[in-house]
Amino acid sequence: MNAPRFGVNYTPRSGWFHHWLDFDPAEVAADLDVIASLGMDHVRVFPIWPYVQPNRALIRPRALDQLAEVTELAGERGLDVSVDGVQGHLSSFDFLPAWTQTWHRSSIFSDPTVIEGLAAYLEAIAGRLAGLGNFLGMSLGNEVSQFGSTEHPDLHVATPAQAHAWAERMLAACEAGAPGREHHISEYDRAWFSSDHPFTPAMAARLGSATTIHSWVFNGTAARYGNLSEQSVRLAEYLIELGRGWADDPSRPIWLQEIGAPMPPLGADEPVEFLERSLAHALDTERLWGVTWWCSHDVSRDLADFPALEYDLGLIDSAGEVKPTGRAFARAAAAARKSAPAPQPRTTAVVLDVTDEAPGAGYAATGREVCAPGGEFFEAWMRLAIAGGRPTVVLASRVDDGAHLARRGITQVVHPADLG
Amino acid sequence: MNAPRFGVNYTPRSGWFHHWLDFDPAEVAADLDVIASLGMDHVRVFPIWPYVQPNRALIRPRALDQLAEVTELAGERGLDVSVDGVQGHLSSFDFLPAWTQTWHRSSIFSDPTVIEGLAAYLEAIAGRLAGLGNFLGMSLGNEVSQFGSTEHPDLHVATPAQAHAWAERMLAACEAGAPGREHHISEYDRAWFSSDHPFTPAMAARLGSATTIHSWVFNGTAARYGNLSEQSVRLAEYLIELGRGWADDPSRPIWLQEIGAPMPPLGADEPVEFLERSLAHALDTERLWGVTWWCSHDVSRDLADFPALEYDLGLIDSAGEVKPTGRAFARAAAAARKSAPAPQPRTTAVVLDVTDEAPGAGYAATGREVCAPGGEFFEAWMRLAIAGGRPTVVLASRVDDGAHLARRGITQVVHPADLG
């Protein structure tokens, strides 16, 4: 396997994602110049759903053309482009079109008319970009499954069966628009950690072209174990192996689609160390498609109401200057490309005993909480990892499946209780 | 007094209000050409709030420039422009920026930070247009008080005191941006009819430069009395006189800011008669600033999810051709300008016995339901009007105020019970 790919989540320097309303190709080109100067090979790009499809029957051609122009500008700089469709959610802000809200309130996951509109939207984007050689494919939407979480203040109801059907329908729409490209679900960690979340680990690990991982230490890891604790800098590694454990296909690639160094909880002097140690662990996993840092550019302090941690996540500041984390990420990318030893298989697997129903069947994957920071499984896996054990994950339902273990190179299985 | 002014609520032919996302001055100019050809003298213009202010701290200069360009294009065609700020609400669709929703959920009427952002928004629009001679002024937002109604699916809580303070703050922001222009609240009929609505009749009739009236027979009038019943074609006249009754200032102008001929409930052959009879009655009221028809252009059938009645409200169809209602409205405007006898004062007033607390005090105006279609007051007033009585309205609290009655030319007061 080649060295993993390195890229960034592209957050436009001017106007954040509202730059779509004042689209200026010269500003995009300037942003991409700096990104390319870091040695990146791809960017993840985020349209805003209601700006592109303000009416269910109006998918604005100009908006599609602007997405194509960003993709072309990226291509001219050696950057491939993956596009998330349904934003949906970005940095605490939610964007839903008027035709799904208030008097038109409908669940985006289960209302047939909305689903039809969404499928048309994703197919239109994929179709507009399909002719561009550097277009990698789509993700359905940045953590769009958040709207199905019971903790969301604007809950869009879905059962696991509905969520599964929705994801399959949306992936099919992407495939219809851009056949043969790599299309994905893009999940946040409730899929792995929360039993009442209708989007299940099995969906995340089995649908689409790769398993996408979003690793954020503000999920309780930093608070519980410390900002630069082994647990914090191994969170991405852990989620990658957790995703691998849920996969059916041992050769399925895993994309660390989001990881960032949020301040707070991190202090001003911690992001570089956090980045370097996190990457070292993440790169010690097999079949890692790539790492996409969140994010390219800081949010300007001229913009209001972002949570404090969202302003300083960029590798590049809001004046366009590369930050220390940007230089560190560029060094890591260069080093990995120069000498990327293929990671050795992980021969020891910690057994995850969570209900593994077929995706969409009933309320699948009860008991996911053991995987969250502080959970029994999380802690056991971390203990072994910190002790140098390089663990992976195997589902309890597969412990006796010798063929499965053999395909993955697993020679030893250990139960969390044995690691207490 | 001069003849009332005639104008239209401008609904862009291409893309409805989403044309702001694909702003094309040539298309706007073509729309305004047809509007001007009907002999109109003004248009009401509607920006979409989240398109203009996507972040609380980002009021897009380009969006303000586009509003100015529309105003200038209108001016070149002899059309004055009044701008509603907070859309807010349009034709069943609601538009609120992400910084007021879900994780950022705040009442637009009572949250201090949102209020600050809203005031800045209105002041910025008014300020950008203040230098244009044909800019009439602002309305706060098209029926934006809907969000404070208990029937709204996304209720933004406000007490009457908060609603009153909000309206005063917003009007002050308009005045700060464009001193001396005519700024208004823009209400829908719950202000007049529903005791639990925090925006009160007193606010509608006493704040801002004029009382604005929105007359829609789908409010139960057509269903109860018939599409072309006297009650239906006198609804605007009734609301105008109701507004006059609540006013403190007998010389305060009244603006019939919205009236339209919705199908359904109207049948295809009814709108012209409805228009002509409604106008004849409305024009028989004193101090009518003007009539602004809803709306200029039909909504294209290419756009989805509008309620059925919203598609055909235009005086001009979605291909740009003037419809029979357009010709009828043009005729009415021409006739009124040619020979506009000043309406005689209405000497008979029906007594409205609804709590008249100071605006903002407690839960003001309990008992408003008598004014709604089917209510005792509504029916009594209509009986007298239909009998040729040309009634106006006087509050019960003023029946013994001889000076008030004299200033208004009222020589006879009758109680609803006397009209039974």
Short mmCIF file of N, CA, C and O in Angstrom, two decimals, chain B residues 64-109:
data_model
loop_
_atom_site.label_atom_id
_atom_site.label_comp_id
_atom_site.label_asym_id
_atom_site.label_seq_id
_atom_site.Cartn_x
_atom_site.Cartn_y
_atom_site.Cartn_z
N LEU B 64 -26.31 44.32 0.08
CA LEU B 64 -26.83 45.68 0.22
C LEU B 64 -26.74 46.43 -1.11
O LEU B 64 -27.66 47.17 -1.48
N ASP B 65 -25.65 46.20 -1.81
CA ASP B 65 -25.51 46.85 -3.13
C ASP B 65 -26.61 46.37 -4.08
O ASP B 65 -27.12 47.14 -4.90
N GLN B 66 -26.94 45.10 -4.00
CA GLN B 66 -28.00 44.58 -4.88
C GLN B 66 -29.35 45.20 -4.54
O GLN B 66 -30.14 45.53 -5.43
N LEU B 67 -29.62 45.38 -3.24
CA LEU B 67 -30.85 46.07 -2.85
C LEU B 67 -30.86 47.50 -3.40
O LEU B 67 -31.88 48.00 -3.89
N ALA B 68 -29.71 48.14 -3.32
CA ALA B 68 -29.62 49.51 -3.85
C ALA B 68 -29.82 49.49 -5.38
O ALA B 68 -30.48 50.40 -5.93
N GLU B 69 -29.29 48.49 -6.03
CA GLU B 69 -29.44 48.43 -7.48
C GLU B 69 -30.90 48.23 -7.88
O GLU B 69 -31.40 48.86 -8.83
N VAL B 70 -31.60 47.37 -7.14
CA VAL B 70 -33.03 47.20 -7.40
C VAL B 70 -33.75 48.53 -7.20
O VAL B 70 -34.61 48.93 -8.01
N THR B 71 -33.39 49.23 -6.14
CA THR B 71 -34.05 50.51 -5.86
C THR B 71 -33.78 51.51 -6.98
O THR B 71 -34.68 52.24 -7.42
N GLU B 72 -32.55 51.54 -7.46
CA GLU B 72 -32.20 52.46 -8.55
C GLU B 72 -32.93 52.08 -9.84
O GLU B 72 -33.45 52.95 -10.56
N LEU B 73 -32.95 50.79 -10.13
CA LEU B 73 -33.67 50.34 -11.34
C LEU B 73 -35.14 50.72 -11.25
O LEU B 73 -35.76 51.11 -12.24
N ALA B 74 -35.70 50.58 -10.05
CA ALA B 74 -37.10 50.99 -9.86
C ALA B 74 -37.24 52.49 -10.09
O ALA B 74 -38.16 52.95 -10.78
N GLY B 75 -36.33 53.26 -9.51
CA GLY B 75 -36.40 54.71 -9.65
C GLY B 75 -36.35 55.16 -11.10
O GLY B 75 -37.06 56.10 -11.49
N GLU B 76 -35.55 54.47 -11.89
CA GLU B 76 -35.47 54.82 -13.31
C GLU B 76 -36.80 54.62 -14.02
O GLU B 76 -37.01 55.14 -15.12
N ARG B 77 -37.66 53.84 -13.42
CA ARG B 77 -38.97 53.55 -14.01
C ARG B 77 -40.10 54.25 -13.25
O ARG B 77 -41.27 53.87 -13.39
N GLY B 78 -39.75 55.22 -12.44
CA GLY B 78 -40.77 55.98 -11.73
C GLY B 78 -41.39 55.26 -10.55
O GLY B 78 -42.47 55.63 -10.09
N LEU B 79 -40.71 54.25 -10.06
CA LEU B 79 -41.24 53.45 -8.95
C LEU B 79 -40.49 53.78 -7.66
O LEU B 79 -39.25 53.69 -7.62
N ASP B 80 -41.22 54.12 -6.63
CA ASP B 80 -40.61 54.22 -5.31
C ASP B 80 -40.51 52.82 -4.70
O ASP B 80 -41.17 51.88 -5.16
N VAL B 81 -39.68 52.72 -3.66
CA VAL B 81 -39.39 51.40 -3.09
C VAL B 81 -39.51 51.45 -1.57
O VAL B 81 -38.90 52.29 -0.92
N SER B 82 -40.30 50.52 -1.04
CA SER B 82 -40.33 50.26 0.39
C SER B 82 -39.77 48.86 0.62
O SER B 82 -40.10 47.94 -0.13
N VAL B 83 -38.90 48.73 1.60
CA VAL B 83 -38.19 47.46 1.82
C VAL B 83 -38.61 46.85 3.14
O VAL B 83 -38.55 47.51 4.18
N ASP B 84 -39.04 45.61 3.11
CA ASP B 84 -39.23 44.85 4.35
C ASP B 84 -37.92 44.20 4.72
O ASP B 84 -37.27 43.55 3.88
N GLY B 85 -37.52 44.31 5.98
CA GLY B 85 -36.21 43.81 6.36
C GLY B 85 -36.16 42.32 6.66
O GLY B 85 -35.48 41.57 5.96
N VAL B 86 -36.90 41.91 7.67
CA VAL B 86 -36.66 40.59 8.24
C VAL B 86 -37.58 39.54 7.61
O VAL B 86 -38.69 39.28 8.07
N GLN B 87 -37.11 38.97 6.48
CA GLN B 87 -37.75 37.78 5.91
C GLN B 87 -36.88 36.59 6.24
O GLN B 87 -35.85 36.40 5.63
N GLY B 88 -37.19 35.99 7.27
CA GLY B 88 -38.45 35.96 7.99
C GLY B 88 -39.43 35.04 7.25
O GLY B 88 -39.11 33.91 6.95
N HIS B 89 -40.56 35.54 6.94
CA HIS B 89 -41.66 34.73 6.41
C HIS B 89 -42.10 35.23 5.04
O HIS B 89 -42.34 36.41 4.85
N LEU B 90 -42.25 34.30 4.11
CA LEU B 90 -42.77 34.63 2.78
C LEU B 90 -43.51 33.41 2.23
O LEU B 90 -42.89 32.36 2.00
N SER B 91 -44.81 33.54 2.02
CA SER B 91 -45.57 32.55 1.26
C SER B 91 -45.38 31.13 1.78
O SER B 91 -45.15 30.20 1.02
N SER B 92 -45.46 30.99 3.08
CA SER B 92 -45.39 29.71 3.80
C SER B 92 -43.97 29.29 4.14
O SER B 92 -43.78 28.38 4.95
N PHE B 93 -42.97 29.93 3.54
CA PHE B 93 -41.58 29.56 3.82
C PHE B 93 -40.97 30.52 4.84
O PHE B 93 -41.15 31.73 4.76
N ASP B 94 -40.24 29.95 5.79
CA ASP B 94 -39.57 30.76 6.80
C ASP B 94 -38.07 30.71 6.59
O ASP B 94 -37.50 29.66 6.28
N PHE B 95 -37.45 31.86 6.79
CA PHE B 95 -36.00 31.98 6.61
C PHE B 95 -35.40 32.62 7.85
O PHE B 95 -35.61 33.80 8.12
N LEU B 96 -34.68 31.83 8.60
CA LEU B 96 -33.97 32.34 9.78
C LEU B 96 -32.51 31.92 9.64
O LEU B 96 -32.22 30.80 9.23
N PRO B 97 -31.60 32.81 9.99
CA PRO B 97 -30.18 32.44 9.87
C PRO B 97 -29.78 31.40 10.91
O PRO B 97 -30.38 31.28 11.97
N ALA B 98 -28.72 30.66 10.58
CA ALA B 98 -28.25 29.58 11.44
C ALA B 98 -27.89 30.08 12.83
O ALA B 98 -28.00 29.33 13.81
N TRP B 99 -27.52 31.34 12.93
CA TRP B 99 -27.09 31.86 14.25
C TRP B 99 -28.27 32.16 15.16
O TRP B 99 -28.06 32.63 16.30
N THR B 100 -29.49 31.85 14.73
CA THR B 100 -30.65 31.96 15.62
C THR B 100 -31.33 30.60 15.81
O THR B 100 -32.38 30.54 16.44
N GLN B 101 -30.75 29.53 15.24
CA GLN B 101 -31.46 28.25 15.22
C GLN B 101 -30.67 27.12 15.87
O GLN B 101 -29.48 27.22 16.07
N THR B 102 -31.36 26.04 16.13
CA THR B 102 -30.84 24.78 16.68
C THR B 102 -29.86 25.05 17.82
O THR B 102 -30.24 25.55 18.87
N TRP B 103 -28.56 24.76 17.63
CA TRP B 103 -27.61 24.93 18.74
C TRP B 103 -27.49 26.40 19.15
O TRP B 103 -27.00 26.70 20.24
N HIS B 104 -27.88 27.30 18.27
CA HIS B 104 -27.83 28.73 18.56
C HIS B 104 -29.23 29.30 18.79
O HIS B 104 -29.45 30.50 18.65
N ARG B 105 -30.16 28.43 19.18
CA ARG B 105 -31.56 28.82 19.27
C ARG B 105 -31.77 29.95 20.24
O ARG B 105 -31.43 29.85 21.43
N SER B 106 -32.33 31.03 19.75
CA SER B 106 -32.64 32.19 20.59
C SER B 106 -33.88 32.85 20.03
O SER B 106 -34.09 32.88 18.82
N SER B 107 -34.68 33.41 20.91
CA SER B 107 -35.85 34.12 20.43
C SER B 107 -35.41 35.40 19.71
O SER B 107 -34.66 36.21 20.26
N ILE B 108 -35.89 35.57 18.49
CA ILE B 108 -35.52 36.79 17.76
C ILE B 108 -36.16 38.03 18.39
O ILE B 108 -35.77 39.14 18.06
N PHE B 109 -37.11 37.84 19.27
CA PHE B 109 -37.80 38.98 19.89
C PHE B 109 -37.25 39.36 21.26
O PHE B 109 -37.50 40.45 21.74
#
